[in-house]
mmCIF file of N, CA and C in Angstrom:
data_model
loop_
_atom_site.group_PDB
_atom_site.id
_atom_site.type_symbol
_atom_site.label_atom_id
_atom_site.label_comp_id
_atom_site.label_asym_id
_atom_site.label_seq_id
_atom_site.Cartn_x
_atom_site.Cartn_y
_atom_site.Cartn_z
ATOM 1 N N MET A 1 0.769 -1.239 0.058
ATOM 2 C CA MET A 1 -0.029 0.022 0.120
ATOM 3 C C MET A 1 0.881 1.120 -0.115
ATOM 4 N N ALA A 2 0.534 2.050 -0.866
ATOM 5 C CA ALA A 2 1.419 3.357 -0.945
ATOM 6 C C ALA A 2 0.747 4.499 0.104
ATOM 7 N N GLN A 3 1.619 5.352 0.133
ATOM 8 C CA GLN A 3 1.152 6.445 1.351
ATOM 9 C C GLN A 3 1.669 7.751 0.576
ATOM 10 N N VAL A 4 0.774 8.707 0.703
ATOM 11 C CA VAL A 4 1.031 9.955 0.246
ATOM 12 C C VAL A 4 0.707 11.344 1.234
ATOM 13 N N THR A 5 1.216 12.172 1.254
ATOM 14 C CA THR A 5 0.948 13.251 2.257
ATOM 15 C C THR A 5 0.135 14.384 1.214
ATOM 16 N N VAL A 6 -1.180 14.873 1.704
ATOM 17 C CA VAL A 6 -1.878 15.934 0.951
ATOM 18 C C VAL A 6 -2.215 17.045 2.074
ATOM 19 N N THR A 7 -2.357 17.695 1.550
ATOM 20 C CA THR A 7 -2.573 19.189 2.419
ATOM 21 C C THR A 7 -4.016 19.860 1.986
ATOM 22 N N ILE A 8 -4.674 20.035 3.007
ATOM 23 C CA ILE A 8 -5.826 20.624 3.214
ATOM 24 C C ILE A 8 -5.832 21.554 4.130
ATOM 25 N N ASP A 9 -6.455 22.910 3.547
ATOM 26 C CA ASP A 9 -6.164 23.911 4.440
ATOM 27 C C ASP A 9 -5.024 24.260 5.060
ATOM 28 N N GLY A 10 -3.775 24.235 4.658
ATOM 29 C CA GLY A 10 -2.574 24.119 4.955
ATOM 30 C C GLY A 10 -2.129 23.310 6.055
ATOM 31 N N LYS A 11 -2.895 22.306 6.132
ATOM 32 C CA LYS A 11 -2.460 21.195 7.193
ATOM 33 C C LYS A 11 -2.235 19.967 6.217
ATOM 34 N N ALA A 12 -1.049 19.149 6.859
ATOM 35 C CA ALA A 12 -0.708 18.220 5.854
ATOM 36 C C ALA A 12 -1.231 16.915 6.694
ATOM 37 N N TYR A 13 -1.742 15.843 5.888
ATOM 38 C CA TYR A 13 -2.595 14.807 6.043
ATOM 39 C C TYR A 13 -1.748 13.395 5.559
ATOM 40 N N ARG A 14 -1.296 12.420 6.241
ATOM 41 C CA ARG A 14 -0.649 11.295 5.472
ATOM 42 C C ARG A 14 -1.755 10.177 5.161
ATOM 43 N N MET A 15 -2.015 9.986 3.917
ATOM 44 C CA MET A 15 -2.743 8.964 3.825
ATOM 45 C C MET A 15 -2.288 7.733 2.957
ATOM 46 N N ALA A 16 -3.022 6.755 2.997
ATOM 47 C CA ALA A 16 -2.546 5.415 2.299
ATOM 48 C C ALA A 16 -3.604 5.274 0.946
ATOM 49 N N CYS A 17 -2.999 4.700 0.099
ATOM 50 C CA CYS A 17 -3.830 4.422 -1.189
ATOM 51 C C CYS A 17 -3.147 3.346 -1.930
ATOM 52 N N ASP A 18 -3.958 2.531 -2.834
ATOM 53 C CA ASP A 18 -3.300 1.623 -3.649
ATOM 54 C C ASP A 18 -2.276 2.042 -4.575
ATOM 55 N N GLU A 19 -1.402 1.361 -4.868
ATOM 56 C CA GLU A 19 -0.262 1.405 -5.659
ATOM 57 C C GLU A 19 -0.680 2.156 -6.910
ATOM 58 N N GLY A 20 -0.111 3.049 -7.446
ATOM 59 C CA GLY A 20 -0.456 3.739 -8.561
ATOM 60 C C GLY A 20 -1.655 4.805 -8.667
ATOM 61 N N GLN A 21 -2.324 5.039 -7.364
ATOM 62 C CA GLN A 21 -3.249 5.806 -7.151
ATOM 63 C C GLN A 21 -2.774 7.052 -6.590
ATOM 64 N N GLU A 22 -1.521 7.266 -6.226
ATOM 65 C CA GLU A 22 -1.012 8.436 -5.502
ATOM 66 C C GLU A 22 -1.326 9.737 -6.224
ATOM 67 N N GLU A 23 -1.356 9.974 -7.583
ATOM 68 C CA GLU A 23 -1.299 11.325 -8.273
ATOM 69 C C GLU A 23 -2.952 11.689 -8.156
ATOM 70 N N HIS A 24 -3.814 10.482 -8.301
ATOM 71 C CA HIS A 24 -5.125 10.526 -8.221
ATOM 72 C C HIS A 24 -5.587 11.031 -6.775
ATOM 73 N N LEU A 25 -5.036 10.189 -5.793
ATOM 74 C CA LEU A 25 -5.490 10.959 -4.525
ATOM 75 C C LEU A 25 -4.834 12.628 -4.293
ATOM 76 N N ILE A 26 -3.960 12.599 -4.825
ATOM 77 C CA ILE A 26 -3.470 14.137 -4.512
ATOM 78 C C ILE A 26 -4.217 15.085 -5.270
ATOM 79 N N GLY A 27 -4.620 14.640 -6.703
ATOM 80 C CA GLY A 27 -5.410 15.585 -7.195
ATOM 81 C C GLY A 27 -6.735 15.771 -6.606
ATOM 82 N N LEU A 28 -7.275 14.808 -6.176
ATOM 83 C CA LEU A 28 -8.500 14.868 -5.200
ATOM 84 C C LEU A 28 -8.506 15.679 -4.193
ATOM 85 N N ALA A 29 -7.613 15.688 -3.341
ATOM 86 C CA ALA A 29 -7.048 16.629 -2.100
ATOM 87 C C ALA A 29 -6.872 17.859 -2.673
ATOM 88 N N GLU A 30 -6.202 18.108 -3.713
ATOM 89 C CA GLU A 30 -6.323 19.587 -4.363
ATOM 90 C C GLU A 30 -7.567 20.223 -4.620
ATOM 91 N N ARG A 31 -8.380 19.251 -5.150
ATOM 92 C CA ARG A 31 -9.952 19.806 -5.580
ATOM 93 C C ARG A 31 -10.310 20.147 -4.097
ATOM 94 N N PHE A 32 -10.612 19.176 -3.414
ATOM 95 C CA PHE A 32 -11.098 19.352 -2.051
ATOM 96 C C PHE A 32 -10.539 20.654 -1.172
ATOM 97 N N ASP A 33 -9.471 20.854 -1.572
ATOM 98 C CA ASP A 33 -8.707 22.017 -0.859
ATOM 99 C C ASP A 33 -9.307 23.324 -1.294
ATOM 100 N N ARG A 34 -9.511 23.147 -2.764
ATOM 101 C CA ARG A 34 -10.019 24.433 -3.286
ATOM 102 C C ARG A 34 -11.421 24.741 -2.673
ATOM 103 N N TYR A 35 -12.108 23.886 -2.591
ATOM 104 C CA TYR A 35 -13.391 23.779 -1.754
ATOM 105 C C TYR A 35 -13.355 24.591 -0.410
ATOM 106 N N VAL A 36 -12.527 24.056 0.083
ATOM 107 C CA VAL A 36 -12.169 24.737 1.867
ATOM 108 C C VAL A 36 -11.685 26.028 1.449
ATOM 109 N N SER A 37 -10.949 26.361 0.502
ATOM 110 C CA SER A 37 -10.375 27.704 0.390
ATOM 111 C C SER A 37 -11.413 28.433 0.096
ATOM 112 N N HIS A 38 -12.044 28.278 -0.850
ATOM 113 C CA HIS A 38 -13.294 29.264 -1.434
ATOM 114 C C HIS A 38 -14.217 29.559 -0.220
ATOM 115 N N LEU A 39 -14.462 28.505 0.473
ATOM 116 C CA LEU A 39 -15.304 28.852 1.611
ATOM 117 C C LEU A 39 -14.820 29.579 3.032
ATOM 118 N N LYS A 40 -13.310 29.419 3.150
ATOM 119 C CA LYS A 40 -12.739 30.308 4.094
ATOM 120 C C LYS A 40 -12.701 31.730 3.595
ATOM 121 N N ASP A 41 -12.609 31.766 2.164
ATOM 122 C CA ASP A 41 -12.325 33.049 1.616
ATOM 123 C C ASP A 41 -13.849 33.944 1.816
ATOM 124 N N SER A 42 -14.870 33.287 1.755
ATOM 125 C CA SER A 42 -16.331 33.510 1.801
ATOM 126 C C SER A 42 -16.832 33.833 3.042
ATOM 127 N N PHE A 43 -16.422 33.002 4.149
ATOM 128 C CA PHE A 43 -16.844 33.193 5.669
ATOM 129 C C PHE A 43 -15.845 33.225 6.742
ATOM 130 N N GLY A 44 -14.420 33.337 6.118
ATOM 131 C CA GLY A 44 -13.462 33.504 6.929
ATOM 132 C C GLY A 44 -13.341 32.540 8.337
ATOM 133 N N GLU A 45 -12.522 32.579 9.239
ATOM 134 C CA GLU A 45 -12.263 31.532 10.023
ATOM 135 C C GLU A 45 -13.597 31.047 10.721
ATOM 136 N N ILE A 46 -14.011 29.857 10.494
ATOM 137 C CA ILE A 46 -15.378 29.586 11.072
ATOM 138 C C ILE A 46 -14.956 28.329 11.873
ATOM 139 N N GLY A 47 -13.939 27.746 11.817
ATOM 140 C CA GLY A 47 -13.440 26.391 12.481
ATOM 141 C C GLY A 47 -13.413 25.481 11.299
ATOM 142 N N ASP A 48 -12.202 24.697 11.835
ATOM 143 C CA ASP A 48 -11.736 23.568 10.688
ATOM 144 C C ASP A 48 -12.862 22.706 10.502
ATOM 145 N N GLN A 49 -13.580 22.039 11.439
ATOM 146 C CA GLN A 49 -14.539 21.125 11.131
ATOM 147 C C GLN A 49 -16.024 21.590 10.667
ATOM 148 N N ARG A 50 -16.356 22.891 10.788
ATOM 149 C CA ARG A 50 -17.366 23.397 10.080
ATOM 150 C C ARG A 50 -16.997 23.765 8.561
ATOM 151 N N LEU A 51 -15.848 23.997 8.369
ATOM 152 C CA LEU A 51 -15.277 24.420 6.881
ATOM 153 C C LEU A 51 -15.364 22.924 6.308
ATOM 154 N N THR A 52 -14.732 21.775 6.972
ATOM 155 C CA THR A 52 -14.662 20.396 6.223
ATOM 156 C C THR A 52 -16.163 19.964 5.775
ATOM 157 N N VAL A 53 -16.873 20.308 6.729
ATOM 158 C CA VAL A 53 -18.525 19.840 6.756
ATOM 159 C C VAL A 53 -19.009 20.583 5.587
ATOM 160 N N MET A 54 -18.808 21.701 5.574
ATOM 161 C CA MET A 54 -19.531 22.616 4.276
ATOM 162 C C MET A 54 -18.889 22.431 3.013
ATOM 163 N N ALA A 55 -17.528 22.002 2.967
ATOM 164 C CA ALA A 55 -17.015 21.609 1.753
ATOM 165 C C ALA A 55 -17.510 20.296 1.374
ATOM 166 N N GLY A 56 -17.474 19.456 2.140
ATOM 167 C CA GLY A 56 -18.014 18.004 1.885
ATOM 168 C C GLY A 56 -19.450 18.048 1.335
ATOM 169 N N ILE A 57 -20.289 18.910 1.979
ATOM 170 C CA ILE A 57 -21.844 19.302 1.582
ATOM 171 C C ILE A 57 -21.586 19.611 0.203
ATOM 172 N N MET A 58 -20.644 20.793 -0.152
ATOM 173 C CA MET A 58 -20.759 21.213 -1.538
ATOM 174 C C MET A 58 -20.302 20.058 -2.422
ATOM 175 N N VAL A 59 -19.378 19.246 -2.149
ATOM 176 C CA VAL A 59 -18.715 18.200 -3.032
ATOM 177 C C VAL A 59 -20.187 17.180 -3.460
ATOM 178 N N MET A 60 -20.721 16.883 -2.267
ATOM 179 C CA MET A 60 -21.816 16.039 -2.190
ATOM 180 C C MET A 60 -23.149 16.698 -3.236
ATOM 181 N N ASP A 61 -23.299 17.937 -3.198
ATOM 182 C CA ASP A 61 -24.192 18.590 -3.886
ATOM 183 C C ASP A 61 -23.884 18.568 -5.546
ATOM 184 N N GLU A 62 -22.628 18.710 -5.823
ATOM 185 C CA GLU A 62 -22.002 18.742 -7.157
ATOM 186 C C GLU A 62 -22.416 17.130 -7.711
ATOM 187 N N LEU A 63 -21.953 16.320 -6.714
ATOM 188 C CA LEU A 63 -22.041 14.748 -7.125
ATOM 189 C C LEU A 63 -23.634 14.654 -7.574
ATOM 190 N N SER A 64 -24.317 15.073 -6.591
ATOM 191 C CA SER A 64 -25.952 14.908 -6.666
ATOM 192 C C SER A 64 -26.276 15.385 -8.278
ATOM 193 N N GLU A 65 -25.845 16.691 -8.480
ATOM 194 C CA GLU A 65 -26.269 17.179 -9.864
ATOM 195 C C GLU A 65 -25.583 16.495 -10.978
ATOM 196 N N LEU A 66 -24.429 16.071 -10.803
ATOM 197 C CA LEU A 66 -23.984 15.289 -11.780
ATOM 198 C C LEU A 66 -24.458 13.898 -12.090
ATOM 199 N N GLN A 67 -24.906 13.166 -10.909
ATOM 200 C CA GLN A 67 -25.809 11.938 -10.826
ATOM 201 C C GLN A 67 -27.018 12.246 -11.666
ATOM 202 N N LYS A 68 -27.711 13.365 -11.196
ATOM 203 C CA LYS A 68 -29.055 13.630 -12.062
ATOM 204 C C LYS A 68 -28.824 14.016 -13.485
ATOM 205 N N ARG A 69 -27.719 14.366 -13.781
ATOM 206 C CA ARG A 69 -27.481 14.639 -15.373
ATOM 207 C C ARG A 69 -27.045 13.460 -16.077
ATOM 208 N N LEU A 70 -26.482 12.819 -15.327
ATOM 209 C CA LEU A 70 -26.030 11.050 -15.862
ATOM 210 C C LEU A 70 -27.231 10.402 -16.058
ATOM 211 N N MET A 71 -28.266 10.283 -15.400
ATOM 212 C CA MET A 71 -29.228 9.705 -15.312
ATOM 213 C C MET A 71 -29.994 10.081 -16.478
ATOM 214 N N GLY A 72 -30.204 11.504 -16.704
ATOM 215 C CA GLY A 72 -30.772 12.030 -17.906
ATOM 216 C C GLY A 72 -30.093 11.710 -19.238
ATOM 217 N N VAL A 73 -28.509 11.581 -18.912
ATOM 218 C CA VAL A 73 -28.190 11.051 -20.506
ATOM 219 C C VAL A 73 -28.139 9.728 -20.681
ATOM 220 N N GLU A 74 -28.306 9.133 -19.811
ATOM 221 C CA GLU A 74 -28.597 7.461 -19.948
ATOM 222 C C GLU A 74 -30.044 7.110 -20.213
ATOM 223 N N SER A 75 -30.910 7.847 -19.882
ATOM 224 C CA SER A 75 -32.431 8.056 -20.453
ATOM 225 C C SER A 75 -32.511 8.363 -21.745
ATOM 226 N N GLU A 76 -31.530 9.321 -22.220
ATOM 227 C CA GLU A 76 -31.648 9.404 -23.662
ATOM 228 C C GLU A 76 -30.855 8.434 -24.470
ATOM 229 N N VAL A 77 -29.927 7.818 -23.899
ATOM 230 C CA VAL A 77 -29.287 6.985 -24.616
ATOM 231 C C VAL A 77 -30.378 5.679 -25.046
ATOM 232 N N VAL A 78 -30.894 5.237 -23.910
ATOM 233 C CA VAL A 78 -31.864 4.421 -24.168
ATOM 234 C C VAL A 78 -32.893 4.759 -25.236
ATOM 235 N N THR A 79 -33.290 5.745 -24.935
ATOM 236 C CA THR A 79 -34.243 6.276 -26.026
ATOM 237 C C THR A 79 -33.844 6.169 -27.466
ATOM 238 N N LEU A 80 -32.668 6.777 -27.646
ATOM 239 C CA LEU A 80 -31.835 6.834 -28.834
ATOM 240 C C LEU A 80 -31.587 5.234 -29.348
ATOM 241 N N ARG A 81 -31.318 4.325 -28.532
ATOM 242 C CA ARG A 81 -31.164 3.188 -28.933
ATOM 243 C C ARG A 81 -32.189 2.277 -29.597
ATOM 244 N N LYS A 82 -33.331 2.789 -28.742
ATOM 245 C CA LYS A 82 -34.725 2.102 -29.299
ATOM 246 C C LYS A 82 -35.156 2.861 -30.441
ATOM 247 N N THR A 83 -35.084 4.184 -30.818
ATOM 248 C CA THR A 83 -35.111 4.911 -32.038
ATOM 249 C C THR A 83 -34.380 4.260 -33.233
ATOM 250 N N ARG A 84 -33.082 3.838 -32.867
ATOM 251 C CA ARG A 84 -32.182 3.176 -33.841
ATOM 252 C C ARG A 84 -32.630 1.995 -34.232
ATOM 253 N N ASP A 85 -32.979 1.006 -33.237
ATOM 254 C CA ASP A 85 -33.401 -0.203 -33.338
ATOM 255 C C ASP A 85 -34.886 0.018 -33.971
ATOM 256 N N ASP A 86 -35.825 0.365 -33.786
ATOM 257 C CA ASP A 86 -37.089 0.962 -34.604
ATOM 258 C C ASP A 86 -36.557 1.043 -36.004
ATOM 259 N N ALA A 87 -35.729 1.997 -36.224
ATOM 260 C CA ALA A 87 -35.422 2.394 -37.597
ATOM 261 C C ALA A 87 -34.750 1.335 -38.352
ATOM 262 N N LEU A 88 -33.870 0.307 -37.691
ATOM 263 C CA LEU A 88 -33.244 -0.658 -38.561
ATOM 264 C C LEU A 88 -34.221 -1.742 -38.763
ATOM 265 N N THR A 89 -35.251 -1.820 -37.738
ATOM 266 C CA THR A 89 -36.199 -2.732 -38.061
ATOM 267 C C THR A 89 -37.089 -2.165 -39.129
ATOM 268 N N LYS A 90 -37.592 -1.114 -39.261
ATOM 269 C CA LYS A 90 -38.202 -0.739 -40.382
ATOM 270 C C LYS A 90 -37.736 -0.942 -41.657
ATOM 271 N N ALA A 91 -36.158 -0.500 -41.751
ATOM 272 C CA ALA A 91 -35.204 -0.466 -42.934
ATOM 273 C C ALA A 91 -35.319 -1.828 -43.372
ATOM 274 N N ASP A 92 -35.265 -2.968 -42.325
ATOM 275 C CA ASP A 92 -35.102 -4.473 -42.862
ATOM 276 C C ASP A 92 -36.492 -4.611 -43.544
ATOM 277 N N LYS A 93 -37.626 -4.241 -43.109
ATOM 278 C CA LYS A 93 -38.731 -4.902 -43.529
ATOM 279 C C LYS A 93 -39.042 -3.904 -44.901
ATOM 280 N N ASN A 94 -38.593 -2.744 -45.097
ATOM 281 C CA ASN A 94 -38.457 -2.031 -46.446
ATOM 282 C C ASN A 94 -37.533 -2.859 -47.349
ATOM 283 N N ASP A 95 -36.594 -3.152 -46.863
ATOM 284 C CA ASP A 95 -35.543 -4.025 -47.945
ATOM 285 C C ASP A 95 -36.254 -5.220 -48.327
ATOM 286 N N THR A 96 -36.831 -5.877 -47.380
ATOM 287 C CA THR A 96 -37.496 -7.204 -47.857
ATOM 288 C C THR A 96 -38.359 -6.978 -48.429
ATOM 289 N N ALA A 97 -39.426 -5.937 -48.402
ATOM 290 C CA ALA A 97 -40.444 -5.637 -49.348
ATOM 291 C C ALA A 97 -40.084 -5.096 -50.751
ATOM 292 N N LEU A 98 -38.913 -4.315 -50.871
ATOM 293 C CA LEU A 98 -38.397 -3.678 -52.018
ATOM 294 C C LEU A 98 -37.830 -5.103 -52.755
ATOM 295 N N THR A 99 -36.907 -5.865 -52.119
ATOM 296 C CA THR A 99 -36.577 -7.134 -52.690
ATOM 297 C C THR A 99 -37.463 -8.091 -53.307
ATOM 298 N N GLY A 100 -38.805 -8.183 -52.542
ATOM 299 C CA GLY A 100 -39.678 -8.977 -53.116
ATOM 300 C C GLY A 100 -40.315 -8.355 -54.283
ATOM 301 N N ALA A 101 -40.557 -7.029 -54.259
ATOM 302 C CA ALA A 101 -41.001 -6.230 -55.384
ATOM 303 C C ALA A 101 -40.220 -6.361 -56.729
ATOM 304 N N LEU A 102 -39.048 -6.210 -56.389
ATOM 305 C CA LEU A 102 -38.122 -6.452 -57.440
ATOM 306 C C LEU A 102 -38.021 -7.732 -58.342
ATOM 307 N N GLY A 103 -38.022 -8.681 -57.205
ATOM 308 C CA GLY A 103 -38.070 -10.247 -57.705
ATOM 309 C C GLY A 103 -39.204 -10.444 -58.517
ATOM 310 N N GLY A 104 -40.333 -9.873 -58.056
ATOM 311 C CA GLY A 104 -41.682 -10.004 -58.717
ATOM 312 C C GLY A 104 -41.585 -9.359 -60.232
ATOM 313 N N LEU A 105 -41.043 -8.165 -60.361
ATOM 314 C CA LEU A 105 -40.893 -7.601 -61.489
ATOM 315 C C LEU A 105 -39.734 -7.994 -62.303
ATOM 316 N N ALA A 106 -38.618 -8.599 -61.885
ATOM 317 C CA ALA A 106 -37.897 -9.286 -62.824
ATOM 318 C C ALA A 106 -38.511 -10.535 -63.288
ATOM 319 N N GLN A 107 -39.532 -11.224 -62.430
ATOM 320 C CA GLN A 107 -40.149 -12.499 -63.114
ATOM 321 C C GLN A 107 -41.186 -12.051 -64.048
ATOM 322 N N ARG A 108 -41.900 -10.975 -63.897
ATOM 323 C CA ARG A 108 -42.664 -10.413 -64.957
ATOM 324 C C ARG A 108 -42.097 -9.922 -66.321
ATOM 325 N N MET A 109 -40.944 -9.364 -66.104
ATOM 326 C CA MET A 109 -40.237 -8.912 -67.332
ATOM 327 C C MET A 109 -39.562 -10.129 -68.079
ATOM 328 N N GLU A 110 -39.012 -11.004 -67.548
ATOM 329 C CA GLU A 110 -38.449 -12.551 -68.032
ATOM 330 C C GLU A 110 -39.737 -12.948 -68.832
ATOM 331 N N ALA A 111 -40.784 -13.138 -68.144
ATOM 332 C CA ALA A 111 -42.210 -13.563 -69.140
ATOM 333 C C ALA A 111 -42.286 -12.946 -70.138
ATOM 334 N N LEU A 112 -42.185 -11.519 -69.983
ATOM 335 C CA LEU A 112 -42.634 -10.846 -71.261
ATOM 336 C C LEU A 112 -41.779 -10.861 -72.392
ATOM 337 N N ALA A 113 -40.368 -10.989 -71.933
ATOM 338 C CA ALA A 113 -39.268 -11.082 -72.865
ATOM 339 C C ALA A 113 -39.491 -12.467 -73.447
ATOM 340 N N GLU A 114 -39.914 -13.691 -72.683
ATOM 341 C CA GLU A 114 -40.255 -14.923 -73.185
ATOM 342 C C GLU A 114 -41.130 -14.661 -74.486
ATOM 343 N N LYS A 115 -42.534 -14.077 -74.074
ATOM 344 C CA LYS A 115 -43.424 -13.978 -75.144
ATOM 345 C C LYS A 115 -43.005 -13.155 -76.149
ATOM 346 N N LEU A 116 -42.369 -12.212 -76.122
ATOM 347 C CA LEU A 116 -41.900 -11.290 -77.434
ATOM 348 C C LEU A 116 -40.724 -12.166 -78.080
ATOM 349 N N ALA A 117 -39.959 -13.152 -77.749
ATOM 350 C CA ALA A 117 -38.980 -13.805 -78.215
ATOM 351 C C ALA A 117 -39.808 -15.064 -79.013
ATOM 352 N N VAL A 118 -40.962 -15.394 -78.797
ATOM 353 C CA VAL A 118 -41.467 -16.444 -79.270
ATOM 354 C C VAL A 118 -42.274 -15.846 -80.824
ATOM 355 N N LYS A 119 -41.811 -16.429 -81.893
ATOM 356 C CA LYS A 119 -42.495 -15.793 -83.168
ATOM 357 C C LYS A 119 -43.428 -16.535 -83.416
ATOM 358 N N PRO A 120 -44.614 -16.014 -84.199
ATOM 359 C CA PRO A 120 -45.816 -16.680 -84.622
ATOM 360 C C PRO A 120 -45.373 -17.588 -85.865
ATOM 361 N N ALA A 121 -45.843 -18.901 -86.190
ATOM 362 C CA ALA A 121 -45.410 -19.802 -87.480
ATOM 363 C C ALA A 121 -46.250 -18.943 -88.506
ATOM 364 N N SER A 122 -45.549 -18.772 -89.618
ATOM 365 C CA SER A 122 -46.194 -18.386 -90.701
ATOM 366 C C SER A 122 -46.020 -19.277 -91.936
#
């Protein structure tokens, strides 16, 4: 297990993570620190714990909004797939009908060609 030191609100925290996840954890900590810094700039010194809770709530609010958007996108994807599948089914039916019509037309043309090729005996 790897260990990294992250800094939140000027305080260092030693954290463990899976091997190879060190940069990801550092990036997450930096993003969270920006939330804390924003709140600190807005409200001043209101206590570490309160700042951390408020920043956590802001992150969860953002996550909630992203989850709603994701659900909307997933719903759109389902609708688009159904529309595509319906269009493909309709296209297959049209292809089948066209193939049948062309086949029938070819048979009629061949029959007509045979009639025209037969010469009456004189």
